[in-house]
XYZ file of C-alpha atoms in Angstrom:
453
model
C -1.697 -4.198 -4.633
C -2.285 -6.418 -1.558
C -4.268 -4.511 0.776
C -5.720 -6.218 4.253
C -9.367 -5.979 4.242
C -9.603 -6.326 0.601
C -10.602 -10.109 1.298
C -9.090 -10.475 -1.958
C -9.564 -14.102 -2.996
C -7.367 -16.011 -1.515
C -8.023 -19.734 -0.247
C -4.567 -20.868 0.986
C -5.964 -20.795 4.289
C -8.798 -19.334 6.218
C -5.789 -18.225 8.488
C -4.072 -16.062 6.124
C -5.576 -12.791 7.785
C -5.840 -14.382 11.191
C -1.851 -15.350 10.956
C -1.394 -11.569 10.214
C 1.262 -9.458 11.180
C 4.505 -7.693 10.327
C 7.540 -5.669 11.183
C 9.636 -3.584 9.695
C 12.332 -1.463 10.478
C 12.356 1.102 13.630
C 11.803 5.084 13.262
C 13.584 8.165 14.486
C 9.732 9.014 16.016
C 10.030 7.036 19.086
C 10.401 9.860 21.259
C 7.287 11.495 19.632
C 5.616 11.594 22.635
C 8.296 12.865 24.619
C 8.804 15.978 22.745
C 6.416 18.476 20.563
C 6.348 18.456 17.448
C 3.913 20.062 14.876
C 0.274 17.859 14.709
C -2.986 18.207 13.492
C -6.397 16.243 12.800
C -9.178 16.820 11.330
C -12.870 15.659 11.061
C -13.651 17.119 7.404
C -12.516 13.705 5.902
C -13.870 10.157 5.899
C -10.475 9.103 4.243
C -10.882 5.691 2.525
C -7.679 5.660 -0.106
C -4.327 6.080 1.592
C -3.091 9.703 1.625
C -0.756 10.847 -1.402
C 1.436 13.697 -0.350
C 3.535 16.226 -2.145
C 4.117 19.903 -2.579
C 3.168 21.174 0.923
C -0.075 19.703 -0.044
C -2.186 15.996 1.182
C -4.272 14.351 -0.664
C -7.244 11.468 0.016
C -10.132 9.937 -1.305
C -13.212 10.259 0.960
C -16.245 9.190 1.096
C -19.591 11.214 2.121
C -22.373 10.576 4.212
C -24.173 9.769 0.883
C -21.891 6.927 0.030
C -20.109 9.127 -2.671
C -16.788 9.741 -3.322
C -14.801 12.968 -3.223
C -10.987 13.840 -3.969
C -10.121 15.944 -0.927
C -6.695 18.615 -1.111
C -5.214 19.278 2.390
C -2.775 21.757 3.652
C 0.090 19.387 4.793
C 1.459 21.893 7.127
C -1.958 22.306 8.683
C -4.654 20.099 7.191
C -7.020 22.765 6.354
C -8.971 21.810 3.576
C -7.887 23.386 0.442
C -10.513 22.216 -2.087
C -13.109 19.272 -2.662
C -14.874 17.568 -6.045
C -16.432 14.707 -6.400
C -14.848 11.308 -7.634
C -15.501 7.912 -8.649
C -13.862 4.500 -9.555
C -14.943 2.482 -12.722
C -12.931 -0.775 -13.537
C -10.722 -0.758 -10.471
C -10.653 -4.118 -8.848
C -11.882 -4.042 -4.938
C -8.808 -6.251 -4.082
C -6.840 -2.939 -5.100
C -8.176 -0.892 -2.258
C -9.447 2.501 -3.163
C -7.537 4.521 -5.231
C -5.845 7.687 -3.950
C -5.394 10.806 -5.992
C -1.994 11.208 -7.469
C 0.370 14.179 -6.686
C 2.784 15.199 -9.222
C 5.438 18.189 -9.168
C 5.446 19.151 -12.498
C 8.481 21.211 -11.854
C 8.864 25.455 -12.090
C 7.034 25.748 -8.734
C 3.750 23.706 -10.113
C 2.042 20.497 -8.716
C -0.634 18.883 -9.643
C -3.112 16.333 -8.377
C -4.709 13.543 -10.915
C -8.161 11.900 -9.706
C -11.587 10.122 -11.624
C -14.154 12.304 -11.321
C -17.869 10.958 -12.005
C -18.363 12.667 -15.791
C -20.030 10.615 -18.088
C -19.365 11.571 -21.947
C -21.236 9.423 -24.644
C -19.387 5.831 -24.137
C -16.648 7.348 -21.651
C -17.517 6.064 -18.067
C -15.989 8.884 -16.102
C -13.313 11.856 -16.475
C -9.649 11.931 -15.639
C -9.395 15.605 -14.250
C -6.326 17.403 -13.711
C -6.243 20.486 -11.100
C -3.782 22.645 -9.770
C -2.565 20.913 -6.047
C -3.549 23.997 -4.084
C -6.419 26.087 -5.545
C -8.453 23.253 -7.708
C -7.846 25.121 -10.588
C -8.843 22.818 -13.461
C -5.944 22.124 -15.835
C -7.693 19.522 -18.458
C -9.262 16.603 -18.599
C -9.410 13.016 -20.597
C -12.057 10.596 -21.108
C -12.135 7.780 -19.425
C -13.895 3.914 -20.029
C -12.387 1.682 -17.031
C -8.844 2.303 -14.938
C -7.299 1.144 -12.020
C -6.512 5.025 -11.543
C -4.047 8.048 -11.946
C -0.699 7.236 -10.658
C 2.595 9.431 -10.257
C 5.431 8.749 -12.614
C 8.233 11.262 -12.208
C 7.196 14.501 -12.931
C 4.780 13.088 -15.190
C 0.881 11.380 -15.019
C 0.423 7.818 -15.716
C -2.952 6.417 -15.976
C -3.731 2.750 -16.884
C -7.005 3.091 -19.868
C -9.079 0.684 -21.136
C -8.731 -1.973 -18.311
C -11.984 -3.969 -18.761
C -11.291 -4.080 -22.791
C -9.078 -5.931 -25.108
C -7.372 -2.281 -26.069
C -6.426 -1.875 -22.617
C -2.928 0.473 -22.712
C -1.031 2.423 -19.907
C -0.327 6.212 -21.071
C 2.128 8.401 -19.664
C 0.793 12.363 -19.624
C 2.302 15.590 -19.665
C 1.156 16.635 -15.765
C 0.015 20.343 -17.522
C -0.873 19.708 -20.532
C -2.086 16.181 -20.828
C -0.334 15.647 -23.926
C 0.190 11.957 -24.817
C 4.480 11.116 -24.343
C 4.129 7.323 -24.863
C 2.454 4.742 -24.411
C 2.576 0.528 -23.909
C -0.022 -1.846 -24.357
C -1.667 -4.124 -21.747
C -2.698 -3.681 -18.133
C 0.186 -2.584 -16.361
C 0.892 -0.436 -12.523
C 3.489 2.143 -11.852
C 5.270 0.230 -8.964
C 8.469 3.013 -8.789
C 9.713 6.060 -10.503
C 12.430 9.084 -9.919
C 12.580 12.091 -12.122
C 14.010 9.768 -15.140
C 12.764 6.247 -14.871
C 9.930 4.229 -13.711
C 9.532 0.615 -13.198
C 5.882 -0.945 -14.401
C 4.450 -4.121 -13.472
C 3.278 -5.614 -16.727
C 0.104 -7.992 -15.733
C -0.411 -10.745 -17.921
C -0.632 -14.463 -17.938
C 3.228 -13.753 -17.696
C 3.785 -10.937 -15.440
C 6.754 -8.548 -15.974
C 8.632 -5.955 -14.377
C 9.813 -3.200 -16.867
C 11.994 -0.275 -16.494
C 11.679 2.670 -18.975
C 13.205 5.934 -19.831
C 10.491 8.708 -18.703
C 11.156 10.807 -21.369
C 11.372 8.383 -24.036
C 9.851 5.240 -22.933
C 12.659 3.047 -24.102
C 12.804 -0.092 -22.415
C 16.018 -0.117 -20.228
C 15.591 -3.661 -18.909
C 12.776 -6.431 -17.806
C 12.759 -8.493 -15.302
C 10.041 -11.649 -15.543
C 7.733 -12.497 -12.200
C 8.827 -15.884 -12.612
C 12.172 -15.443 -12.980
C 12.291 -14.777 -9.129
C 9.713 -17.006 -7.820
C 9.498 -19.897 -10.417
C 6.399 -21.031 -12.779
C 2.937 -20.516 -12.081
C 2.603 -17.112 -10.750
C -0.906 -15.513 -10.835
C -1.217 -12.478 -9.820
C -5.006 -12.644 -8.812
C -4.245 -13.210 -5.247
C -2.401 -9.564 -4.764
C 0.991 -8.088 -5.011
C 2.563 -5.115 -3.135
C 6.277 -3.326 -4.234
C 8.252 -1.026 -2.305
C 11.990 0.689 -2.416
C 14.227 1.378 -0.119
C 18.108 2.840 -0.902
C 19.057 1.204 -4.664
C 16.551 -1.798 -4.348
C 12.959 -2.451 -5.333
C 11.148 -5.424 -3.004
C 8.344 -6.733 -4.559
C 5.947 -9.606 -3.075
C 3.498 -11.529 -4.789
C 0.289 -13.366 -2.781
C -0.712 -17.161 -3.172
C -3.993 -17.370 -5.263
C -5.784 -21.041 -5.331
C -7.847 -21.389 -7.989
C -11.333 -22.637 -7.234
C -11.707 -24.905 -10.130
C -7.884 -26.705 -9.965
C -7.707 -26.265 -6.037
C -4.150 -25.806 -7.295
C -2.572 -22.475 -5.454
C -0.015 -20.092 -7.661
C 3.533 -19.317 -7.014
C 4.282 -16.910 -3.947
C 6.616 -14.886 -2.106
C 9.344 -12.171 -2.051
C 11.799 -10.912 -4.134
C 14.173 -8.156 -4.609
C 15.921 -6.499 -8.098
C 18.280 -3.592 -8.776
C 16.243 -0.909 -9.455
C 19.865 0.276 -11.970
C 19.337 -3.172 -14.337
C 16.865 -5.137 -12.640
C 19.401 -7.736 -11.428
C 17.680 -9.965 -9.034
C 19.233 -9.238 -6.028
C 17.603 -11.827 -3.716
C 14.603 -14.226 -3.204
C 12.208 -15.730 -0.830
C 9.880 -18.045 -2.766
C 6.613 -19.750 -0.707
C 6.602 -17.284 2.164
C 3.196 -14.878 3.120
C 3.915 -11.500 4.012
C 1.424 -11.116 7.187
C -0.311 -8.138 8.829
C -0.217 -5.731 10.470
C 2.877 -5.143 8.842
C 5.584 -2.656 7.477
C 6.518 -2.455 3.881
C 7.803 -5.301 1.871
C 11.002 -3.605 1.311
C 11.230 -2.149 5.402
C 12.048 -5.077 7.301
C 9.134 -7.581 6.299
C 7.889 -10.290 8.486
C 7.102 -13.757 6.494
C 5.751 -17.194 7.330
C 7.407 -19.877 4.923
C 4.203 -22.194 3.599
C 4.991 -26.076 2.691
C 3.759 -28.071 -0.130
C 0.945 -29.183 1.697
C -0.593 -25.433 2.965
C 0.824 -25.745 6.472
C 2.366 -22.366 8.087
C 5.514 -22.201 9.913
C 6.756 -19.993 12.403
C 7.111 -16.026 12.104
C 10.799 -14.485 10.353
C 12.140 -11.149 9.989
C 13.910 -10.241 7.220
C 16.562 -7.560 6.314
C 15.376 -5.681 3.564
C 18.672 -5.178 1.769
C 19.647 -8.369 1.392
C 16.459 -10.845 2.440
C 18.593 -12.207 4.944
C 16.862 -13.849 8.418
C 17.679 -11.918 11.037
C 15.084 -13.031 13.666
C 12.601 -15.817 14.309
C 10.192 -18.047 16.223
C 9.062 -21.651 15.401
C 5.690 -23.116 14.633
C 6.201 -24.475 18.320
C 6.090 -21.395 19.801
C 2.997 -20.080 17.905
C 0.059 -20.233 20.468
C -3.289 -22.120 19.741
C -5.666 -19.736 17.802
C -7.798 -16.676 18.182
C -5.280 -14.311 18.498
C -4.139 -11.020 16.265
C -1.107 -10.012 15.614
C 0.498 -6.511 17.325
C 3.348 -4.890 17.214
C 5.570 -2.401 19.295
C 6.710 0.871 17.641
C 10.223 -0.760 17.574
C 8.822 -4.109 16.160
C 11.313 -6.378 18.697
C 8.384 -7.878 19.739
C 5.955 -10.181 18.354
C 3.025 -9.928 20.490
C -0.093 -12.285 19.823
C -3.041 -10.482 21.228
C -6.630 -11.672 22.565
C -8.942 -9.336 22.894
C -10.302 -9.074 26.650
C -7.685 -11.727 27.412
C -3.821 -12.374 28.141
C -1.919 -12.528 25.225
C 1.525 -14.052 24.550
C 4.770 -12.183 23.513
C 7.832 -13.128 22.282
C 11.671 -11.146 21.635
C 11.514 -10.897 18.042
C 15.246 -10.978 17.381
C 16.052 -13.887 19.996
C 13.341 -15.682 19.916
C 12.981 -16.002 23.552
C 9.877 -15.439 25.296
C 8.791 -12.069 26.406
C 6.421 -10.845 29.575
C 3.348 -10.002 28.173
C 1.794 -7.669 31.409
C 3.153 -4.112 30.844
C 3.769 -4.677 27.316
C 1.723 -2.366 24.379
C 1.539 -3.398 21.049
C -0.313 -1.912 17.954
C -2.938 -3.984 15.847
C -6.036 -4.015 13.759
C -8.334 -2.004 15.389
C -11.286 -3.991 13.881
C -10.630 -7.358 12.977
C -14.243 -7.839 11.091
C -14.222 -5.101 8.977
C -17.321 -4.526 6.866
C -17.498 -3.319 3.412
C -17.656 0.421 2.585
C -21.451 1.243 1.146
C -20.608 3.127 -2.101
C -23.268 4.679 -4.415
C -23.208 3.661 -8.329
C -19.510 1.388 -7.119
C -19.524 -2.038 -7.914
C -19.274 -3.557 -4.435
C -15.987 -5.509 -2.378
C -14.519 -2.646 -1.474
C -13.003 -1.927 1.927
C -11.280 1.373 3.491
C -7.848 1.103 4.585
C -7.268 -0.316 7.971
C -6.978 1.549 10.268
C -4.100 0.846 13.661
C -5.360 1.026 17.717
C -2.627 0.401 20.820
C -3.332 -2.426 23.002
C -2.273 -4.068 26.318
C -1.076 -7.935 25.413
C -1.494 -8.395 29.073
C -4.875 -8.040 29.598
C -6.038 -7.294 25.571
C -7.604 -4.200 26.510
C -7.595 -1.889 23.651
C -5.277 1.380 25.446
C -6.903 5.248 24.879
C -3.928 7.349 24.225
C -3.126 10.528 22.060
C 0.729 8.329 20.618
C 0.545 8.088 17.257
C 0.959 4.731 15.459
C 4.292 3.079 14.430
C 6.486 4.706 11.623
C 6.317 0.978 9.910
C 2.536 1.464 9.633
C 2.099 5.131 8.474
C 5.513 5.961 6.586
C 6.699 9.434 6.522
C 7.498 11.637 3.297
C 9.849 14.805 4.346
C 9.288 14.647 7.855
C 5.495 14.191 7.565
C 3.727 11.139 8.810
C -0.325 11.449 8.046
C -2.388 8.585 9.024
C -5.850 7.328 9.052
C -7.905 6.580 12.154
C -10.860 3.902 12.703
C -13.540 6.534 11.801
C -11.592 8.047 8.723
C -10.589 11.077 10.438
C -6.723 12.084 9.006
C -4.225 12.927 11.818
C 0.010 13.988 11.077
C 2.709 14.922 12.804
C 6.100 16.293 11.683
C 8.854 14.332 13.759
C 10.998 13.777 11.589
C 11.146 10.422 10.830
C 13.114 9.219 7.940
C 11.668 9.242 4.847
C 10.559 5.615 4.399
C 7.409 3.668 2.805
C 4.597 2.492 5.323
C 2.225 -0.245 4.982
C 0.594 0.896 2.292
C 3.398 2.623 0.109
């Protein structure tokens, strides 16, 4: 998946994080700081991965002192840590992110979570390792060579095996037992599931998307990449999927290939998550960041043939309709990061230690910048995380600060950032901050994806 501060190859433009930014719909948590609701934070975590959540119970990847990973269990009512063991990645691509550990309900009151621990075994590279969600209790375990990691599919475990090989296969598991249900060859990435079906992305020099039956892995329809954007799609330079009601939104990154200088197919798209009907598309557009969701009210630029950017557009989700916009005219000279409001009706372009510029989002009017907050990147150079016995590239998720477009003075407050950033899953909305430290509160926003899912 796409993740800013992957810098995953990508040679459109230098601009492509520095044009960065997003919207997506508003949340019922506006008034979070007007009432109180149930919080917490803690300090026991360097979180890295996004946080998985599920069963009363959090979970995150974090990284130690040592530069070593560990899968870390949290009470989601309180975050008290519930249990820690060590974990690692082998075969995961940095542009991925780090992986998270997967949460699965298993149904009859039991939930598990999935994660890669560091055991070796004879040719195997590391351990998939299977514990009960609230005491650690190990369940089982299967060898593992090279993976992008455990994902949830339903009420079962899928893990993509074999990546860096010719053999390379996605299994779905039996979330107690481990037991093989089926299987399909290739690479492929659990994009969406319910208790019956999932959809996969299929990666390949064609990609596919691909519904099947959980139970039996019969294919119940495919959908092509190309299909929806046209020919020449590579997904090298990213991709990120999300779902919102009946539809599944799904945007692919430009990738220019160093050799050709030629750059792939891009954009956004959006099938019927019933028969994979393409519902709409939005071909040659970057999704830009900070940002919401592809499938929560994304913000695009549209690229032309010959690399140039246009102006910023919001889109409705449903049907990939624009339903607000500003010109390349109206984009200001350079230097600037994007920031949003928690509402996302404006498009603020912030300087740091400097004015900024502001516009109405949905008129396209300019806005007053003085008095205005905004939320953005709170480091705009990240550096790479310094992992032990990890191949190197990879970055921890970013990471959201409020700011003052008027002056570009970074603000010191206790609000907590945008619902289109963090998400929320039953209430719930657990985010990182700059030093890896995991804060939540329960408002009660709508259950709806975040940035990263």
């Amino acid at each position: 998946m796409t993740r800013p501060h992957a810098k995953v190859t990508l040679t459109l433009a230098s601009a492509a994080l520095l044009t960065s930014g997003a919207l997506a719909g508003c949340s019922q948590s506006d008034a979070a700081s007007e009432k109180k609701y149930p919080t917490w934070q803690t300090t026991e975590v360097n979180a890295v991965s996004r946080t998985t959540t599920g069963s009363g119970v959090a979970a995150t990847t974090s990284m130690k002192p040592d530069g070593t990973l560990e899968t870390v269990a949290l009470d989601e009512a309180t975050g008290k840590k519930l249990w820690a063991f060590p974990a690692t990645m082998t075969g995961r691509l940095p542009g991925m992110g780090v992986q998270a550990p997967a949460i699965v309900d298993a149904g009859s009151g039991q939930s598990v979570v999935a994660a890669i621990d560091p055991v070796k075994q004879g040719q195997w590279n590391a351990t998939l390792v299977v514990r009960d969600a609230h005491t650690g209790r190990q369940k089982w375990t299967r060898p593992v060579h090279s993976t992008f990691g455990p994902q949830r599919c339903g009420p079962y475990v899928c893990l993509s095996e074999h990546t860096a090989l010719s053999t390379a296969r996605l299994v779905v598991l039996d979330a107690l037992t481990g037991k093989t249900i089926w299987r399909v060859p290739g690479i492929a990435e659990v994009e969406w599931s319910d208790p019956t079906r999932v959809v996969l992305l299929r990666l390949a020099t064609h990609p596919v998307l691909e519904a099947h039956d959980l139970k039996t892995g019969k294919t119940l329809w495919q959908l092509p990449i190309e299909q929806a954007l046209g020919a020449d799609v590579d997904m090298s330079g990213g991709w990120a999927f999300g779902a919102t009601g009946d539809n599944l939104v799904g945007y692919v990154a430009p990738y220019t290939d160093s050799r050709t200088k030629k750059t792939s197919t891009f954009g956004l798209f959006s099938i019927r998550l019933a028969d994979g009907v393409l519902e709409w598309m939005r071909p040659s557009v970057v999704r830009v960041y900070p940002s919401g969701n592809p499938a929560f009210a994304p913000v695009v630029r549209p690229v032309d043939q010959q690399g140039q950017y246009g102006g910023f557009a919001r889109l409705d989700g449903e049907s990939g309709r624009v339903v607000g916009q500003i010109t390349a005219a109206q984009v200001p000279g350079s230097g600037w990061w994007l920031a949003f409001p928690q509402k996302m009706d404006t498009l603020g372009f912030l300087k740091h230690s400097a004015p900024g510029t502001a516009f109405n989002l949905l008129s396209g009017q300019p806005a007053e910048a003085r008095g205005t907050k905004g939320w953005s990147f709170c480091v705009t150079d990240p550096q790479p995380l310094k992992l032990t016995g990890i191949s190197p590239g990879f970055y921890s998720i970013a990471a959201l600060c409020e700011f003052d477009l008027g002056s570009g003075q970074r603000i010191t407050s206790a609000a907590a950032p945008p619902a289109w950033f963090t998400g929320s899953q039953s209430g719930w909305r657990i985010w990182r901050d700059e030093k890896g430290a995991l804060h939540a509160i329960k408002d009660g926003t709508t259950t709806s994806p975040g940035m990263y899912g």
